[in-house]
Coordinates of C-alpha atoms in Angstrom, one line a residue:
M122 CA -13.0 -13.6 5.1
R123 CA -12.5 -11.3 1.7
L124 CA -12.2 -6.8 2.0
S125 CA -15.9 -6.4 2.1
P126 CA -18.1 -4.2 -0.2
N127 CA -19.2 -2.4 3.3
Q128 CA -16.3 -2.1 4.8
R129 CA -14.0 1.2 4.6
V130 CA -10.7 0.6 4.2
A131 CA -7.5 1.9 4.7
I132 CA -3.9 0.7 3.5
L133 CA -1.0 1.3 4.7
L134 CA 1.9 1.5 2.3
H135 CA 4.7 3.8 3.3
E136 CA 7.0 4.1 0.9
G137 CA 5.2 1.7 -1.5
I138 CA 3.8 3.7 -3.4
T139 CA 6.4 4.7 -5.9
G140 CA 8.5 1.9 -3.8
H141 CA 9.5 -1.9 -5.0
H142 CA 7.2 -3.2 -2.4
G143 CA 4.2 -2.0 -2.9
K144 CA 2.4 -4.7 -5.1
T145 CA 0.1 -5.3 -2.5
G146 CA -1.8 -2.0 -2.1
L147 CA -1.4 -1.0 -5.4
A148 CA -3.2 -4.3 -6.9
I149 CA -6.4 -4.0 -3.8
L150 CA -6.2 0.1 -5.1
R151 CA -6.9 -1.7 -9.0
Y152 CA -9.0 -4.6 -8.6
S153 CA -11.3 -5.1 -5.2
E154 CA -14.2 -3.7 -5.2
A155 CA -14.4 -2.1 -1.4
P156 CA -14.5 1.5 -0.4
I157 CA -10.8 1.9 0.1
V158 CA -11.1 5.8 2.2
A159 CA -7.4 6.4 2.7
V160 CA -3.8 5.3 1.4
I161 CA -1.3 6.0 4.1
D162 CA 2.3 6.6 2.9
R163 CA 4.2 9.7 4.1
K164 CA 6.4 10.1 1.2
C165 CA 4.1 10.9 -1.1
A166 CA 1.2 12.5 1.0
G167 CA -1.1 15.8 -0.4
K168 CA 0.1 14.3 -3.8
S169 CA -2.4 12.8 -6.7
L170 CA -2.4 8.6 -6.8
P171 CA -3.7 8.9 -10.2
Q172 CA -1.2 10.5 -11.3
L173 CA 1.0 8.9 -9.4
T174 CA -0.3 5.3 -10.7
N175 CA -2.3 6.0 -13.3
I176 CA -5.0 3.5 -11.4
K177 CA -8.5 5.6 -11.6
R178 CA -9.2 5.7 -8.0
D179 CA -8.6 9.1 -6.4
V180 CA -8.4 8.6 -3.0
P181 CA -6.5 10.7 -0.6
I182 CA -2.8 9.9 0.5
V183 CA -2.1 10.9 4.1
A184 CA 0.9 10.7 6.0
S185 CA -0.2 8.3 8.7
V186 CA -3.0 6.3 10.7
A187 CA -3.6 9.1 12.7
A188 CA -4.6 11.3 9.7
A189 CA -6.5 8.7 7.9
L190 CA -8.9 8.4 11.0
E191 CA -10.5 11.8 9.4
Y192 CA -11.7 9.0 6.7
K193 CA -13.1 7.1 9.4
P194 CA -11.9 3.8 7.9
E195 CA -12.8 0.0 9.2
V196 CA -10.6 -2.0 8.1
L197 CA -6.5 -1.5 7.9
V198 CA -5.0 -3.5 5.0
I199 CA -1.0 -3.9 5.1
G200 CA -0.2 -3.2 1.6
I201 CA 3.7 -3.7 1.9
A202 CA 5.0 -7.1 0.1
P203 CA 8.9 -6.7 0.4
G204 CA 10.8 -9.7 0.7
G205 CA 11.0 -12.4 2.9
G206 CA 7.5 -10.8 4.3
A207 CA 9.0 -9.5 7.7
V208 CA 6.8 -6.5 9.1
P209 CA 9.4 -3.1 9.0
D210 CA 9.6 -1.4 11.8
D211 CA 8.2 1.5 11.4
Y212 CA 4.8 -0.5 11.0
W213 CA 4.1 -1.0 14.0
L214 CA 3.3 1.5 15.7
E215 CA 0.8 2.6 12.9
I216 CA -0.9 -0.8 13.5
K217 CA -0.7 -0.6 16.8
D218 CA -3.1 3.0 16.3
A219 CA -5.6 1.5 13.8
L220 CA -6.4 -1.4 16.2
K221 CA -6.8 1.4 19.1
A222 CA -8.9 3.2 17.0
G223 CA -11.1 0.5 16.1
M224 CA -10.4 -1.3 12.6
S225 CA -10.1 -4.9 11.6
L226 CA -6.3 -5.9 10.6
V227 CA -5.8 -7.3 7.1
N228 CA -2.2 -9.1 7.3
G229 CA -0.6 -10.4 3.9
L230 CA 2.9 -10.8 5.4
H231 CA 4.7 -13.7 6.8
T232 CA 4.4 -12.5 10.7
P233 CA 1.6 -13.6 11.9
M234 CA 0.3 -10.9 14.3
A235 CA -3.5 -12.3 15.4
S236 CA -1.2 -14.5 18.1
I237 CA 0.5 -11.9 19.4
P238 CA -0.9 -10.9 22.6
E239 CA 0.0 -7.1 22.9
L240 CA -1.9 -6.9 19.4
N241 CA -4.9 -9.1 21.0
A242 CA -5.7 -6.8 23.7
L243 CA -5.8 -3.9 21.6
L244 CA -8.5 -5.9 20.4
K245 CA -12.2 -4.7 21.1
P246 CA -15.9 -7.0 19.9
G247 CA -15.9 -6.9 16.4
Q248 CA -12.8 -6.5 15.4
L249 CA -10.3 -9.1 14.1
I250 CA -7.0 -9.9 12.3
W251 CA -6.9 -11.9 9.9
D252 CA -3.8 -13.2 8.7
V253 CA -3.6 -14.6 5.2
R254 CA -0.7 -15.8 4.7
K255 CA -1.7 -19.7 6.2
E256 CA -1.1 -23.1 5.3
P257 CA -4.5 -24.8 4.2
P258 CA -5.8 -27.9 5.9
N259 CA -6.1 -31.2 4.9
I260 CA -3.6 -31.0 2.5
S261 CA -1.3 -33.8 0.4
V262 CA 0.8 -34.1 -1.7
A263 CA 0.4 -33.9 -5.5
S264 CA -0.5 -36.8 -7.6
G265 CA -1.8 -34.9 -11.4
M266 CA -5.3 -35.8 -11.2
A267 CA -5.8 -32.0 -12.5
R268 CA -5.2 -33.8 -15.8
T269 CA -8.2 -35.3 -15.6
L270 CA -10.3 -32.3 -16.2
S271 CA -11.5 -31.2 -19.0
C272 CA -11.6 -27.2 -18.2
R273 CA -8.6 -24.8 -19.6
R274 CA -6.2 -24.4 -16.9
V275 CA -4.4 -21.0 -17.3
L276 CA -1.3 -20.5 -15.1
T277 CA 1.0 -17.5 -15.8
V278 CA 4.5 -18.0 -15.6
G279 CA 7.1 -15.0 -15.6
T280 CA 10.2 -13.9 -16.7
D281 CA 10.7 -12.1 -12.1
M282 CA 9.3 -12.0 -9.2
A283 CA 6.9 -8.5 -9.3
I284 CA 6.0 -8.1 -13.1
G285 CA 2.0 -8.8 -13.3
K286 CA 1.1 -12.0 -12.9
M287 CA -1.7 -11.5 -11.0
S288 CA -3.2 -8.6 -13.1
T289 CA -2.9 -11.0 -15.6
S290 CA -4.8 -13.2 -14.6
L291 CA -7.2 -11.3 -12.9
E292 CA -7.6 -9.5 -16.4
L293 CA -7.9 -12.6 -18.7
H294 CA -10.5 -13.8 -16.1
W295 CA -12.7 -10.8 -16.4
A296 CA -12.8 -10.8 -19.9
A297 CA -13.7 -14.2 -20.0
K298 CA -17.0 -13.2 -18.0
Q299 CA -17.3 -10.7 -20.1
R300 CA -17.7 -13.4 -23.0
G301 CA -20.0 -15.6 -20.8
W302 CA -17.5 -18.3 -20.6
R303 CA -17.9 -20.1 -17.1
S304 CA -14.5 -18.6 -15.8
K305 CA -12.8 -18.7 -12.3
F306 CA -9.6 -16.5 -10.6
L307 CA -7.4 -19.1 -8.0
A308 CA -5.6 -17.0 -6.4
T309 CA -1.8 -18.0 -4.8
G310 CA -0.7 -15.3 -3.4
Q311 CA -1.9 -13.5 -0.4
T312 CA -3.1 -10.4 -2.3
G313 CA -5.2 -12.1 -4.6
V314 CA -6.9 -14.2 -1.2
M315 CA -7.4 -10.7 0.1
L316 CA -9.4 -10.3 -3.4
E317 CA -10.5 -13.4 -3.8
G318 CA -11.5 -14.8 0.0
D319 CA -10.1 -18.3 -0.9
G320 CA -6.8 -19.7 -2.4
V321 CA -3.8 -21.0 -1.3
P322 CA -1.2 -18.7 0.2
L323 CA 1.2 -20.8 -1.6
D324 CA 4.7 -19.4 -0.2
A325 CA 3.0 -20.4 3.8
V326 CA 2.8 -24.2 2.4
R327 CA 5.4 -26.1 3.6
V328 CA 7.5 -27.2 0.5
D329 CA 6.2 -31.1 0.2
F330 CA 2.2 -30.1 0.0
A331 CA 3.0 -27.1 -2.4
A332 CA 2.0 -28.9 -5.6
G333 CA -0.7 -30.8 -3.5
A334 CA -2.2 -27.9 -2.4
V335 CA -2.7 -26.1 -5.8
E336 CA -4.2 -29.5 -7.1
Q337 CA -6.8 -29.5 -3.8
I338 CA -8.3 -26.4 -5.1
V339 CA -8.0 -26.7 -8.9
M340 CA -9.4 -30.1 -8.3
R341 CA -12.4 -28.2 -5.9
Y342 CA -13.5 -25.9 -9.0
G343 CA -12.4 -27.6 -12.1
N344 CA -15.0 -29.8 -13.0
N345 CA -17.8 -26.5 -12.1
Y346 CA -16.0 -24.0 -14.7
D347 CA -14.5 -23.9 -18.4
I348 CA -11.4 -22.0 -17.3
L349 CA -9.0 -21.4 -14.5
H350 CA -7.1 -19.0 -14.3
I351 CA -4.7 -19.8 -11.7
E352 CA -2.0 -16.9 -10.6
G353 CA 1.4 -17.8 -10.8
Q354 CA 4.4 -16.9 -7.8
G355 CA 8.1 -16.1 -8.8
S356 CA 9.9 -17.6 -11.5
L357 CA 11.9 -20.5 -12.7
L358 CA 14.9 -17.8 -13.6
H359 CA 14.8 -16.5 -9.6
P360 CA 17.3 -18.0 -7.7
G361 CA 15.3 -17.3 -5.2
S362 CA 11.8 -18.9 -6.0
T363 CA 10.3 -21.7 -5.2
A364 CA 6.5 -21.1 -6.3
T365 CA 6.6 -22.1 -9.9
L366 CA 7.5 -25.7 -10.4
P367 CA 4.1 -26.5 -7.7
L368 CA 2.4 -24.4 -9.2
I369 CA 2.9 -26.1 -12.7
R370 CA 2.4 -29.8 -11.4
G371 CA 0.4 -29.0 -8.9
S372 CA -2.4 -27.3 -11.6
Q373 CA -1.5 -29.1 -14.9
P374 CA -1.7 -26.5 -16.9
T375 CA -3.4 -26.7 -20.3
Q376 CA -1.6 -23.4 -21.5
L377 CA 0.6 -20.7 -20.0
L378 CA 1.3 -16.9 -20.4
L379 CA 4.3 -15.5 -19.7
V380 CA 4.5 -11.9 -18.4
H381 CA 7.5 -10.2 -18.9
R382 CA 8.7 -6.7 -18.1
A383 CA 9.7 -4.8 -21.1
G384 CA 13.2 -3.9 -21.6
Q385 CA 14.0 -5.6 -18.8
T386 CA 17.1 -7.8 -18.9
H387 CA 18.3 -9.3 -16.2
N388 CA 16.7 -10.5 -12.2
R389 CA 15.7 -7.2 -10.7
N390 CA 17.2 -7.9 -7.2
N391 CA 19.9 -9.8 -8.6
P392 CA 21.4 -8.1 -11.3
H393 CA 24.2 -11.2 -11.7
V394 CA 21.2 -13.0 -13.2
P395 CA 20.5 -12.0 -17.1
I396 CA 17.5 -12.9 -18.3
P397 CA 17.5 -14.9 -21.1
P398 CA 16.1 -14.1 -24.6
L399 CA 11.9 -14.8 -24.9
L400 CA 12.1 -17.8 -27.1
E401 CA 14.7 -19.6 -24.8
V402 CA 12.4 -18.5 -21.6
I403 CA 9.4 -20.0 -23.7
R404 CA 11.3 -23.6 -24.1
L405 CA 12.1 -23.6 -20.5
Y406 CA 9.0 -23.2 -19.5
E407 CA 7.3 -25.7 -22.1
T408 CA 10.0 -28.1 -21.5
V409 CA 9.2 -28.0 -17.5
A410 CA 5.9 -28.4 -17.6
S411 CA 5.6 -31.3 -20.1
A412 CA 8.6 -32.6 -18.1
G413 CA 9.6 -34.3 -21.7
G414 CA 6.2 -35.5 -22.1
A415 CA 5.8 -37.3 -18.8
F416 CA 2.8 -34.7 -18.6
G417 CA 1.4 -33.5 -22.6
S418 CA 2.2 -31.3 -24.7
V419 CA 1.8 -27.1 -21.9
P420 CA 2.6 -24.9 -25.2
V421 CA 2.9 -20.9 -23.8
V422 CA 0.3 -19.4 -26.4
G423 CA 0.9 -15.8 -26.1
I424 CA 3.0 -13.1 -24.0
A425 CA 1.9 -10.7 -21.6
L426 CA 4.1 -7.7 -21.4
N427 CA 4.4 -5.1 -18.8
T428 CA 5.0 -1.6 -20.1
A429 CA 3.6 0.5 -16.5
H430 CA 6.7 2.4 -17.2
L431 CA 6.7 3.3 -21.1
D432 CA 4.8 5.8 -22.4
Q433 CA 1.8 5.2 -25.1
S434 CA 3.9 4.5 -28.5
A435 CA 7.5 3.6 -26.4
A436 CA 4.1 0.7 -25.1
E437 CA 3.3 -0.1 -28.6
D438 CA 6.7 -0.5 -30.0
A439 CA 7.7 -2.5 -27.4
I440 CA 4.6 -5.0 -28.1
A441 CA 5.2 -5.1 -31.8
Q442 CA 9.0 -5.9 -31.1
T443 CA 8.1 -9.0 -28.9
I444 CA 5.7 -10.2 -31.4
A445 CA 8.7 -9.6 -34.0
E446 CA 11.0 -11.3 -31.7
T447 CA 8.5 -14.8 -30.8
G448 CA 5.9 -15.1 -33.1
L449 CA 3.6 -15.1 -30.7
P450 CA 0.2 -12.8 -29.7
C451 CA 1.4 -9.9 -27.1
T452 CA 0.0 -7.2 -25.3
D453 CA -0.2 -5.5 -22.4
V454 CA -3.4 -6.5 -20.6
V455 CA -4.0 -3.2 -17.8
R456 CA -2.9 -1.1 -20.9
F457 CA -4.8 -2.6 -22.9
D458 CA -7.2 -5.6 -23.0
A459 CA -6.4 -9.1 -22.2
N460 CA -9.0 -10.3 -25.5
V461 CA -5.6 -10.6 -27.9
L462 CA -4.6 -13.2 -25.2
L463 CA -7.9 -14.6 -23.9
D464 CA -8.3 -15.3 -28.4
A465 CA -4.9 -17.1 -27.7
V466 CA -6.0 -19.2 -24.7
M467 CA -9.2 -20.5 -26.5
N468 CA -7.6 -21.3 -29.8
N469 CA -5.0 -23.7 -28.8

């Protein structure tokens, strides 16, 4: 399943438009081709979405599912991604209201909903519940086979979670397609899978098979494309992250792009964990990716800098400072475009 361009979508995003947990809904607003007819966020109801987010999509913000029904949505997407992926208590009533109103449900949280009898009892013919976070079938332990592919395999890695790795991969993918290259975006998180309709929701995969699940999808597509843009997850600097290493081992990347939020000096949720100087972070990722030479050299070829919290002048200064600090190409791929980093990928 994927978000269809023919189905009218409402996004359930309470406290998410201006909070820290709304990345799924905001990414769908930025990148989905589906007609999004309402955003549900009681905190921001009645306000302007473009003014709040800088996303060029003028969708009404309403306070509840009941208020969204005026816009005739057919699908409700849960747009938050809280720590641990649990459903907030106040979301259950909204979910039930949507199902009672005839809407299908797209659920990217860890709590499976398609198997809940109370919710299933509300479904009418044609309605469904899509639990995105499901382990793919027939996965096995990784073997490093992705190294045999001739395509470029570009993996985004980060200094923290939720800083723009998916956006960077998508922007690079679209820029590559505009140049006429055979490019494929490989989704590894719930939002990417919703957008692409395919991929590996990596945090739903048992750890022994995580690298194998990544290897499986890379091998499925690698022979048919010039370049694979592999969506990064987590961070080697985050004390709770388990996804980055399986992505590195399973995809056997040919290049890495480091994603960083301008000015961030510590892990957002663990302020006792500092972010080292970027040159040290680059050295870390290159060392881990190459495993001391076991898997060959894997360079970080550029920096994708998230400057969404800065004004234009400050963003340009931050990019210039990062270039001076690292000696690598750097830009904000959402604010500007991805071509600087795409050139770096293709020239390495």
